Amino acid sequence: MRIVKVLNKVDTLYSRKVHQNLPVSQLIEMAVTRKEAMLTEQGALHAYTGEFTGRSPKDKYIVKDSSTKEKVKWGKINQPMSQQTFDSLYQRALEYMSEREIFTFDGVAGADPNHQLSIRVINEFAWHNLFVKQLFIDQNVIDSENHKPDFEVVCLPGLKADPIADDLNSETFIAVSFERRMVLIGGTAYAGEMKKSVFSVLNYLLPFEGILPMHCSANMGDSPDDVALFFGLSGTGKTTLSADPERKLIGDDEHGWSDNGVFNFEGGCYAKCIGLSQEKEPQIWNAIQYGSVLENVAIDEDTRSLKFNDNTHTENTRVAYSIEKISGAVTPSIAGHPKVIILLTADAFGVLPPISKLTKEQAMYHFLSGYTSKLAGTERGITEPEATFSTCFGEPFLPLDPNVYAELLGKKIDDHDVRVYLVNTGWSGGAYGVGERIKLAYTRTMVRAAINGDLEKVNYNQDSHFGLFIPETIAGVPTEILNPRHTWENKNAYDKKAQELAERFISNFERFSNVEPEIKKAGPQIKS
């Protein structure tokens, strides 16, 4: 049964209002009137998400049924839920909605009309409905007269599970049923769960069509064929580096790569705000305006001014805004095949070079490894950077075996002769707590040099610990920071820390037993 049919029944039997596809102005008015949120001096809507200020990966489930049993890579990331439990939660969701006003949003995920997922999102909060209106592609934009959703997302923060009776980890749940074509979210008000649930659905469906779903941002130059992709986990710089005033933004977080090129999954952006300044990130700063939605940013409730450097509530402060708020953004968000791929990492060990050129085999190795440091606030319980490996730079959102995505990427790199670089936006001169974060201005300069082809004209030295190729010079960047060993006062300490990280890479990669030997050899090797 489709939720839309249920909603009509609820509306009739209980005389509760179903607000369908309200405009921005009405959603803002209702969110403020219902005391869900407040307006800031910039005109953006501001809300707190309560206990949950980041995703809750331990509470994410996929229904194990005949369609998913043999396809999903089951484990800690993709936890199975029984059909019985999902049905029970679904019935409770219907009862819960029958007693409340609810809001619906109809739209699509996927800017390419040949590869779109039609979605309907149902919310109990007006500000949540405004959030999805900013993040996904509105039905009015796609001019759809009769919207028939392929997938439905039901988000009810006030509905909680019974951990014992439902055999779940907590009262919170993010449950996906591919057979029912539905996502149920309860017990958390963190809006990012809706966004990432749709991404997870696309990560399951699209590879079967030969399309690579990617946790990456993308931008382009004056030509649709001048495309760059930026892979990386939250907080590594995808949004910041792709929002380049000198290039056109395609999208800041999630894309597909088909035989025709790259397309954005979303119609908006979801940027981190901690430490945001107009000087360093002008495009994001200027996007905080009427219609945008702020989460957990510290605010002066008297003046309604925002305090971007205040992490009182969380480091994971966010703003959601329509991509049209970025000057010069590509709309519709479709472009050609990329010529450059940037793999982003925030290295808390402080030993990876700020930029290095990768061979195709090294690119596959580092894509599968997905090394970075989880940054504070992006998940519950993370209070300082923590070294981690997240396959394909998006393991929490990958229902299928990682090799499915890696093989697709490798084929496309070969087919389109793509240059690949590893960029460290983390620490230099020492590990976290000793060294300093690499300056954004330097990173921007290095990335631009990679995209415009300047790094094809310089000499490289091969790093002895990781086998990475480090450029000797880059115009506008101090030469001494290019080789991380040179930034450490104690060179022996650097070698020790680098070897420690290399051993972690090797240990992590042991789980990929079925990769080609040349890919395995492209990573760091154990030193005698």
PDB file of C-alpha atoms in Angstrom, residues 5-18:
ATOM      1  CA  LYS A   5      -3.363   6.301  -0.145  1.00  0.00           C
ATOM      2  CA  VAL A   6      -2.998   5.958   3.595  1.00  0.00           C
ATOM      3  CA  LEU A   7      -2.654   9.707   3.971  1.00  0.00           C
ATOM      4  CA  ASN A   8      -5.914  10.299   2.166  1.00  0.00           C
ATOM      5  CA  LYS A   9      -7.609   7.798   4.471  1.00  0.00           C
ATOM      6  CA  VAL A  10      -6.111   9.436   7.560  1.00  0.00           C
ATOM      7  CA  ASP A  11      -7.243  12.847   6.368  1.00  0.00           C
ATOM      8  CA  THR A  12     -10.803  11.610   5.892  1.00  0.00           C
ATOM      9  CA  LEU A  13     -11.248   9.554   9.038  1.00  0.00           C
ATOM     10  CA  TYR A  14      -9.470  11.757  11.545  1.00  0.00           C
ATOM     11  CA  SER A  15      -9.908  15.227  10.023  1.00  0.00           C
ATOM     12  CA  ARG A  16      -6.195  15.872  10.385  1.00  0.00           C
ATOM     13  CA  LYS A  17      -4.573  18.223   7.931  1.00  0.00           C
ATOM     14  CA  VAL A  18      -2.221  16.864   5.288  1.00  0.00           C
TER      15      VAL A  18
END
